[in-house]
Amino acid sequence: MNTQADKDVPTRVHQRLSAVAPVFSVEAGGGRRAGDLLAAIVPVCRASPRTAETWLLLVALTGVFPTEDEVRAAVRLLRRHAGAEGQRDLLAMAAAIASRGEVSHDLVVVRDATVADVNFSARHDIHTGIQRVVRETLPIWRDQHEFTPVAWTSRHTAMRLLRPSEDARVFRYSMGQSPKTVTQTGDSDPPTIVVPWDCVLLLPEVPEPAAGQVLATLAEHSPNRVVAVGYDMIPIVSADLRPPSDAARFTRYLGVIKQADRLAAISRSAEAEFRGFASALAAQGLPGPEVREVTLPSAMPSTAPVARAAGRERPVVLCVGTHDPHKNHRAVVHAAERLWREGVDFELVFIGQPGWRSGPDDMCVSGVIRAGRPARSLGRVPDAILARQLTSAAFTVFISLHEGFGLPVAESLAAGTPALVSNFGSLQEIAEGGGCLAVDPRDDDAILDAMRALLTDGSTLSRLRAEALERPERTWRDYADDLWRFAHDTVLPERASSIAHSRSAT
Amino acid sequence: MSVVARRRRRPTRAAVAVWVRRLDLVADALGKPRPAGSASLEARLAEAIDVTDRTQVWLTLAVLAATLPDDLTVERTAREALFHGPRRVLDAVADLSTKESLEAAVRVVTEATLVDVQHTASTPFATGIQRVARETVRRWAAAHPVVLVSWTEGFSALRTLTPEEEERMTGQSAGPYDPSVLVPWRATYVVPELAADLERTRRLLALARHSDNRTGTIGFDTVPITSAETSDTGFAGYFANYLAAVRHFDRIATISRAAATEYRGWRAMLAAIGLPGPDIEPVLLPAEAPSPDDGALASARRRFVRDDLPLVLCVGTFEPRKNHLAVLHAAEMLWRDGLRFSLTFVGGRSWKAGRFQLELSRLQEAGYPVETASGVPDAELWAAYRLARFTVFPSLNEGFGLPAAESLAAGTPVVTSNFGSMAEIASDGGAVLVDPRDDESLIDGMRRLLVDDRLLMVLRAEAAARSRRTWDDYATDTWKYLVGTSV
């Protein structure tokens, strides 16, 4: 903590107590000092049957969102001691909590409104699945609704207002044009922290693990409706295909989901996963969030439409996705090699960066490239090139072993290009809308037969192409509207979707 | 795992001779004639197995290399063998083999029940899980022919137990030590403990997925995933890999209905990856608190009873999930109200016990009759249960709330949580249920048992009337479910 910030501490404590005073029906004006405000607020906390008021008082005293044990400790302390003794102990506790923060912040209470945590998309230029969802959805909301987008302070101690550059990165993002500076450290001018109260708090991202504990505490103790988007359970269910540290990080997120009120699953498959998690919570007496499917849209990457090139001589089989083990690219390469050995002529193209356990030169496709097979790996490409590849491919292959949604398949179909997909989970769901062949991705022979059929049987391919073009379009606006409604409706409708394929937990 | 080919040294003649001998075991296991006389190892292999069949590749790698392969190795070997023939299987055998594995005696164990007790057999100490494994396996071994197994260094293969390990598990030594690497085949393979070592779970996954064995395990809880905030998050990665392995198992016997709820919730997630997951059935644990002799009773009275104060006992490791801070707070509020009782926590320090220790010291300095006791022998603990007016166990999540069950088995009422395994145990009577997340509810529950002698007597009678479930019952039931009936 620098001296400049230290000087500010008493002033800022006074600002924060004044900001929260109206919530406690305490008059803040008229030159009332911090001590007067505290003395007026503490009895309200003591008299409340709930823990929410104490949670808010701790935020105001410290400028830091408290943890579960801190809230409990403060509640118990105030129960034990009335009057000056309680206040003195509380201030000692607050000083310890405040030391977690880097600097002292001003505070604004947002009441009866909507707050959206977009920390990662605001602070990083990465633009894959989740950031795409944020950067497509939030600008649509801004045209129609009032809400406050927030990020976290540098030590993940509290939510705060966005800086202008961060706002641009969320709402006016275009690859290569947004500010490159990643604002991770050095809050030299402390941003104002945001405290939602009686709000809908939207979590469209997977929150930073470092914020998990205090966010879970907010969800449990504050009077906000926490609504999360649920993507998948890959780190838990397919842990064998991910680094063990993934699961450790992910359980911090599950700590938040455990206390959340609602969860919008991006597919029926993700719905089954999060419902499974929620049902397991019965063993600890918790209801878990209400889980509903709010399906992502199936749209092309937002770019100008691409004309389909006329009959190429050598068909391209396109495989889009990071080179991670669960994407099952190895099975694609194996089937391709078998087909080349059969004499089938095609080119195999991969788009996606190296992932866990693969470097640029030892991806599963590297071997066949070195062996001189017609195969290429383009790495990560701009949206325009992705769109061109999707449009010109004969078909795409996406036989992942675990997906929350399968964005590349949705994009392939939106481009009118058929896809070979896995016959379960979210990919099976997409296939039900037409334009796909679905196979067991653990069955090498089934993959081989399907790829051969798509390469050699023109009628199958043209039938699927026609189906792909017939698919009902679901737009980002549809998704944005559905998600907003799901978060804000007073009562949720009964579940629209059936999850007959999932097993009951009873 | 890099696919860049390792430089492979030509196998020695001695190694090839070992593999030729072991290949006969593979042929025996597959019910095929042993490959003939003078042919090369490669030709013999082609004769004995289908090199593209993953089950047969698993068996061949396991036996020839005396090393259990992981999933990726089985998959890659079978795929490469499709293009390049048995040579690639032998390459994989060579890659997996070490000096030690070449020297090992290998046995293929068929039509038997193997019980994997690696962790439990390795230590004379007993956590809750190891206690379950030890009590159960001892009874299984006495009643049925079982092969107890552990793992070689680095969890590369299964092996027989050392005499010392055997004695730890069964109370008697099996005789002369026969150190062998074991490969289960058309056998039943049971893990009665938590297997959370990464190498162990990776190889168990491949065993359950590719080999021709029935598999079963005991499911204790899913706390590392569903209550991760109350434990060291680093463990979650290991636990999730254990779940990845058991998603290919046939059966899980959970220690309570609550634990079954957790495991079934996890199994519901498997729809996302198109797998059905194992059968899951609860087999409730027993809880025994045998009557202590006069000596134990007297020594417990000296240790635990203060003056004429009624004793409130709280048993369990000092960690946040046990909710001990709520117990301290409730006790303080009740003392301030003028109620007279002493409070004793029995357990050891565990993860994040710091705040509990601080609060404990504060109350002790303020003169309240509260203390902790660690390293209490079983007999003395069972005596303490009987000396207590009641026990308190408001845990936030338990696969099986052993202290609640033990208290009731000793005839002493318990204040415990109104959900999960604790409510399940309480349903047979003798308990006051509270919401452990609501301090007022806990205070109220404890107050009732401190002031209401009639209620206490009713609950004591209920506790005494509970049917007694024994370790014999538990061992019989788990054997029946995990081994006895066909899947």
PDB file of N, CA, C and O in Angstrom, chain B residues 186-219:
ATOM      1  N   ARG B 186     -10.566 -61.676 -16.656  1.00  0.00           N
ATOM      2  CA  ARG B 186     -11.844 -62.348 -16.388  1.00  0.00           C
ATOM      3  C   ARG B 186     -11.988 -62.582 -14.893  1.00  0.00           C
ATOM      4  O   ARG B 186     -12.453 -63.631 -14.444  1.00  0.00           O
ATOM      5  N   ALA B 187     -11.578 -61.582 -14.148  1.00  0.00           N
ATOM      6  CA  ALA B 187     -11.641 -61.647 -12.689  1.00  0.00           C
ATOM      7  C   ALA B 187     -12.542 -60.519 -12.195  1.00  0.00           C
ATOM      8  O   ALA B 187     -13.070 -59.740 -12.989  1.00  0.00           O
ATOM      9  N   THR B 188     -12.721 -60.451 -10.890  1.00  0.00           N
ATOM     10  CA  THR B 188     -13.432 -59.322 -10.287  1.00  0.00           C
ATOM     11  C   THR B 188     -12.403 -58.491  -9.537  1.00  0.00           C
ATOM     12  O   THR B 188     -11.604 -59.029  -8.765  1.00  0.00           O
ATOM     13  N   TYR B 189     -12.434 -57.208  -9.803  1.00  0.00           N
ATOM     14  CA  TYR B 189     -11.422 -56.320  -9.253  1.00  0.00           C
ATOM     15  C   TYR B 189     -12.128 -55.264  -8.403  1.00  0.00           C
ATOM     16  O   TYR B 189     -12.972 -54.517  -8.900  1.00  0.00           O
ATOM     17  N   VAL B 190     -11.816 -55.233  -7.114  1.00  0.00           N
ATOM     18  CA  VAL B 190     -12.543 -54.351  -6.200  1.00  0.00           C
ATOM     19  C   VAL B 190     -11.571 -53.408  -5.498  1.00  0.00           C
ATOM     20  O   VAL B 190     -10.517 -53.828  -5.011  1.00  0.00           O
ATOM     21  N   VAL B 191     -11.936 -52.121  -5.450  1.00  0.00           N
ATOM     22  CA  VAL B 191     -11.143 -51.124  -4.718  1.00  0.00           C
ATOM     23  C   VAL B 191     -11.972 -50.649  -3.525  1.00  0.00           C
ATOM     24  O   VAL B 191     -12.904 -49.869  -3.697  1.00  0.00           O
ATOM     25  N   PRO B 192     -11.670 -51.109  -2.302  1.00  0.00           N
ATOM     26  CA  PRO B 192     -12.486 -50.722  -1.150  1.00  0.00           C
ATOM     27  C   PRO B 192     -12.005 -49.458  -0.471  1.00  0.00           C
ATOM     28  O   PRO B 192     -12.435 -49.134   0.628  1.00  0.00           O
ATOM     29  N   GLU B 193     -11.089 -48.725  -1.123  1.00  0.00           N
ATOM     30  CA  GLU B 193     -10.559 -47.476  -0.553  1.00  0.00           C
ATOM     31  C   GLU B 193     -10.618 -46.410  -1.633  1.00  0.00           C
ATOM     32  O   GLU B 193     -11.037 -46.687  -2.754  1.00  0.00           O
ATOM     33  N   LEU B 194     -10.190 -45.194  -1.302  1.00  0.00           N
ATOM     34  CA  LEU B 194     -10.173 -44.123  -2.298  1.00  0.00           C
ATOM     35  C   LEU B 194      -8.840 -44.161  -3.034  1.00  0.00           C
ATOM     36  O   LEU B 194      -7.784 -43.988  -2.428  1.00  0.00           O
ATOM     37  N   ALA B 195      -8.893 -44.408  -4.348  1.00  0.00           N
ATOM     38  CA  ALA B 195      -7.672 -44.434  -5.157  1.00  0.00           C
ATOM     39  C   ALA B 195      -7.530 -43.076  -5.828  1.00  0.00           C
ATOM     40  O   ALA B 195      -8.258 -42.763  -6.751  1.00  0.00           O
ATOM     41  N   ALA B 196      -6.619 -42.256  -5.331  1.00  0.00           N
ATOM     42  CA  ALA B 196      -6.543 -40.896  -5.884  1.00  0.00           C
ATOM     43  C   ALA B 196      -5.137 -40.526  -6.332  1.00  0.00           C
ATOM     44  O   ALA B 196      -4.823 -39.361  -6.478  1.00  0.00           O
ATOM     45  N   ASP B 197      -4.296 -41.535  -6.570  1.00  0.00           N
ATOM     46  CA  ASP B 197      -2.983 -41.223  -7.118  1.00  0.00           C
ATOM     47  C   ASP B 197      -3.099 -41.211  -8.632  1.00  0.00           C
ATOM     48  O   ASP B 197      -3.710 -42.096  -9.218  1.00  0.00           O
ATOM     49  N   LEU B 198      -2.510 -40.196  -9.248  1.00  0.00           N
ATOM     50  CA  LEU B 198      -2.728 -39.975 -10.673  1.00  0.00           C
ATOM     51  C   LEU B 198      -2.357 -41.187 -11.523  1.00  0.00           C
ATOM     52  O   LEU B 198      -3.128 -41.617 -12.379  1.00  0.00           O
ATOM     53  N   GLU B 199      -1.176 -41.755 -11.275  1.00  0.00           N
ATOM     54  CA  GLU B 199      -0.764 -42.901 -12.087  1.00  0.00           C
ATOM     55  C   GLU B 199      -1.681 -44.097 -11.849  1.00  0.00           C
ATOM     56  O   GLU B 199      -2.014 -44.843 -12.768  1.00  0.00           O
ATOM     57  N   ARG B 200      -2.091 -44.256 -10.627  1.00  0.00           N
ATOM     58  CA  ARG B 200      -2.975 -45.383 -10.294  1.00  0.00           C
ATOM     59  C   ARG B 200      -4.310 -45.233 -11.015  1.00  0.00           C
ATOM     60  O   ARG B 200      -4.825 -46.173 -11.618  1.00  0.00           O
ATOM     61  N   THR B 201      -4.885 -44.025 -10.983  1.00  0.00           N
ATOM     62  CA  THR B 201      -6.200 -43.851 -11.601  1.00  0.00           C
ATOM     63  C   THR B 201      -6.120 -43.923 -13.124  1.00  0.00           C
ATOM     64  O   THR B 201      -7.040 -44.420 -13.766  1.00  0.00           O
ATOM     65  N   ARG B 202      -5.011 -43.454 -13.704  1.00  0.00           N
ATOM     66  CA  ARG B 202      -4.889 -43.539 -15.164  1.00  0.00           C
ATOM     67  C   ARG B 202      -4.866 -44.996 -15.608  1.00  0.00           C
ATOM     68  O   ARG B 202      -5.487 -45.369 -16.604  1.00  0.00           O
ATOM     69  N   ARG B 203      -4.143 -45.823 -14.850  1.00  0.00           N
ATOM     70  CA  ARG B 203      -4.055 -47.234 -15.241  1.00  0.00           C
ATOM     71  C   ARG B 203      -5.339 -47.975 -14.889  1.00  0.00           C
ATOM     72  O   ARG B 203      -5.744 -48.909 -15.594  1.00  0.00           O
ATOM     73  N   LEU B 204      -5.998 -47.553 -13.813  1.00  0.00           N
ATOM     74  CA  LEU B 204      -7.291 -48.164 -13.473  1.00  0.00           C
ATOM     75  C   LEU B 204      -8.333 -47.855 -14.535  1.00  0.00           C
ATOM     76  O   LEU B 204      -9.182 -48.691 -14.854  1.00  0.00           O
ATOM     77  N   LEU B 205      -8.265 -46.629 -15.080  1.00  0.00           N
ATOM     78  CA  LEU B 205      -9.213 -46.258 -16.135  1.00  0.00           C
ATOM     79  C   LEU B 205      -9.071 -47.231 -17.312  1.00  0.00           C
ATOM     80  O   LEU B 205     -10.062 -47.776 -17.810  1.00  0.00           O
ATOM     81  N   ALA B 206      -7.826 -47.464 -17.738  1.00  0.00           N
ATOM     82  CA  ALA B 206      -7.609 -48.362 -18.882  1.00  0.00           C
ATOM     83  C   ALA B 206      -8.027 -49.788 -18.538  1.00  0.00           C
ATOM     84  O   ALA B 206      -8.619 -50.491 -19.366  1.00  0.00           O
ATOM     85  N   LEU B 207      -7.748 -50.219 -17.309  1.00  0.00           N
ATOM     86  CA  LEU B 207      -8.149 -51.563 -16.880  1.00  0.00           C
ATOM     87  C   LEU B 207      -9.672 -51.698 -16.963  1.00  0.00           C
ATOM     88  O   LEU B 207     -10.207 -52.651 -17.524  1.00  0.00           O
ATOM     89  N   ALA B 208     -10.366 -50.713 -16.402  1.00  0.00           N
ATOM     90  CA  ALA B 208     -11.826 -50.801 -16.377  1.00  0.00           C
ATOM     91  C   ALA B 208     -12.407 -50.681 -17.780  1.00  0.00           C
ATOM     92  O   ALA B 208     -13.408 -51.312 -18.101  1.00  0.00           O
ATOM     93  N   ARG B 209     -11.757 -49.885 -18.619  1.00  0.00           N
ATOM     94  CA  ARG B 209     -12.320 -49.642 -19.941  1.00  0.00           C
ATOM     95  C   ARG B 209     -12.013 -50.773 -20.916  1.00  0.00           C
ATOM     96  O   ARG B 209     -12.868 -51.169 -21.694  1.00  0.00           O
ATOM     97  N   HIS B 210     -10.780 -51.287 -20.894  1.00  0.00           N
ATOM     98  CA  HIS B 210     -10.360 -52.202 -21.946  1.00  0.00           C
ATOM     99  C   HIS B 210     -10.286 -53.658 -21.529  1.00  0.00           C
ATOM    100  O   HIS B 210     -10.342 -54.537 -22.374  1.00  0.00           O
ATOM    101  N   SER B 211     -10.082 -53.940 -20.240  1.00  0.00           N
ATOM    102  CA  SER B 211      -9.823 -55.329 -19.883  1.00  0.00           C
ATOM    103  C   SER B 211     -11.125 -56.072 -19.658  1.00  0.00           C
ATOM    104  O   SER B 211     -12.196 -55.484 -19.544  1.00  0.00           O
ATOM    105  N   ASP B 212     -10.998 -57.372 -19.568  1.00  0.00           N
ATOM    106  CA  ASP B 212     -12.157 -58.241 -19.465  1.00  0.00           C
ATOM    107  C   ASP B 212     -12.441 -58.548 -17.990  1.00  0.00           C
ATOM    108  O   ASP B 212     -12.576 -59.695 -17.623  1.00  0.00           O
ATOM    109  N   ASN B 213     -12.463 -57.535 -17.146  1.00  0.00           N
ATOM    110  CA  ASN B 213     -12.685 -57.745 -15.712  1.00  0.00           C
ATOM    111  C   ASN B 213     -13.951 -57.035 -15.253  1.00  0.00           C
ATOM    112  O   ASN B 213     -14.334 -56.007 -15.803  1.00  0.00           O
ATOM    113  N   ARG B 214     -14.570 -57.570 -14.222  1.00  0.00           N
ATOM    114  CA  ARG B 214     -15.645 -56.837 -13.526  1.00  0.00           C
ATOM    115  C   ARG B 214     -14.982 -55.937 -12.504  1.00  0.00           C
ATOM    116  O   ARG B 214     -14.008 -56.331 -11.852  1.00  0.00           O
ATOM    117  N   THR B 215     -15.532 -54.744 -12.331  1.00  0.00           N
ATOM    118  CA  THR B 215     -14.884 -53.786 -11.434  1.00  0.00           C
ATOM    119  C   THR B 215     -15.890 -53.179 -10.477  1.00  0.00           C
ATOM    120  O   THR B 215     -17.032 -52.925 -10.848  1.00  0.00           O
ATOM    121  N   GLY B 216     -15.436 -52.946  -9.265  1.00  0.00           N
ATOM    122  CA  GLY B 216     -16.308 -52.329  -8.276  1.00  0.00           C
ATOM    123  C   GLY B 216     -15.493 -51.535  -7.276  1.00  0.00           C
ATOM    124  O   GLY B 216     -14.292 -51.765  -7.111  1.00  0.00           O
ATOM    125  N   THR B 217     -16.150 -50.574  -6.634  1.00  0.00           N
ATOM    126  CA  THR B 217     -15.447 -49.783  -5.628  1.00  0.00           C
ATOM    127  C   THR B 217     -16.437 -49.295  -4.577  1.00  0.00           C
ATOM    128  O   THR B 217     -17.651 -49.368  -4.790  1.00  0.00           O
ATOM    129  N   ILE B 218     -15.890 -48.844  -3.461  1.00  0.00           N
ATOM    130  CA  ILE B 218     -16.716 -48.217  -2.436  1.00  0.00           C
ATOM    131  C   ILE B 218     -16.666 -46.708  -2.658  1.00  0.00           C
ATOM    132  O   ILE B 218     -15.584 -46.130  -2.784  1.00  0.00           O
ATOM    133  N   GLY B 219     -17.832 -46.064  -2.719  1.00  0.00           N
ATOM    134  CA  GLY B 219     -17.898 -44.613  -2.909  1.00  0.00           C
ATOM    135  C   GLY B 219     -18.142 -43.940  -1.563  1.00  0.00           C
ATOM    136  O   GLY B 219     -19.153 -44.200  -0.915  1.00  0.00           O
TER     137      GLY B 219
END
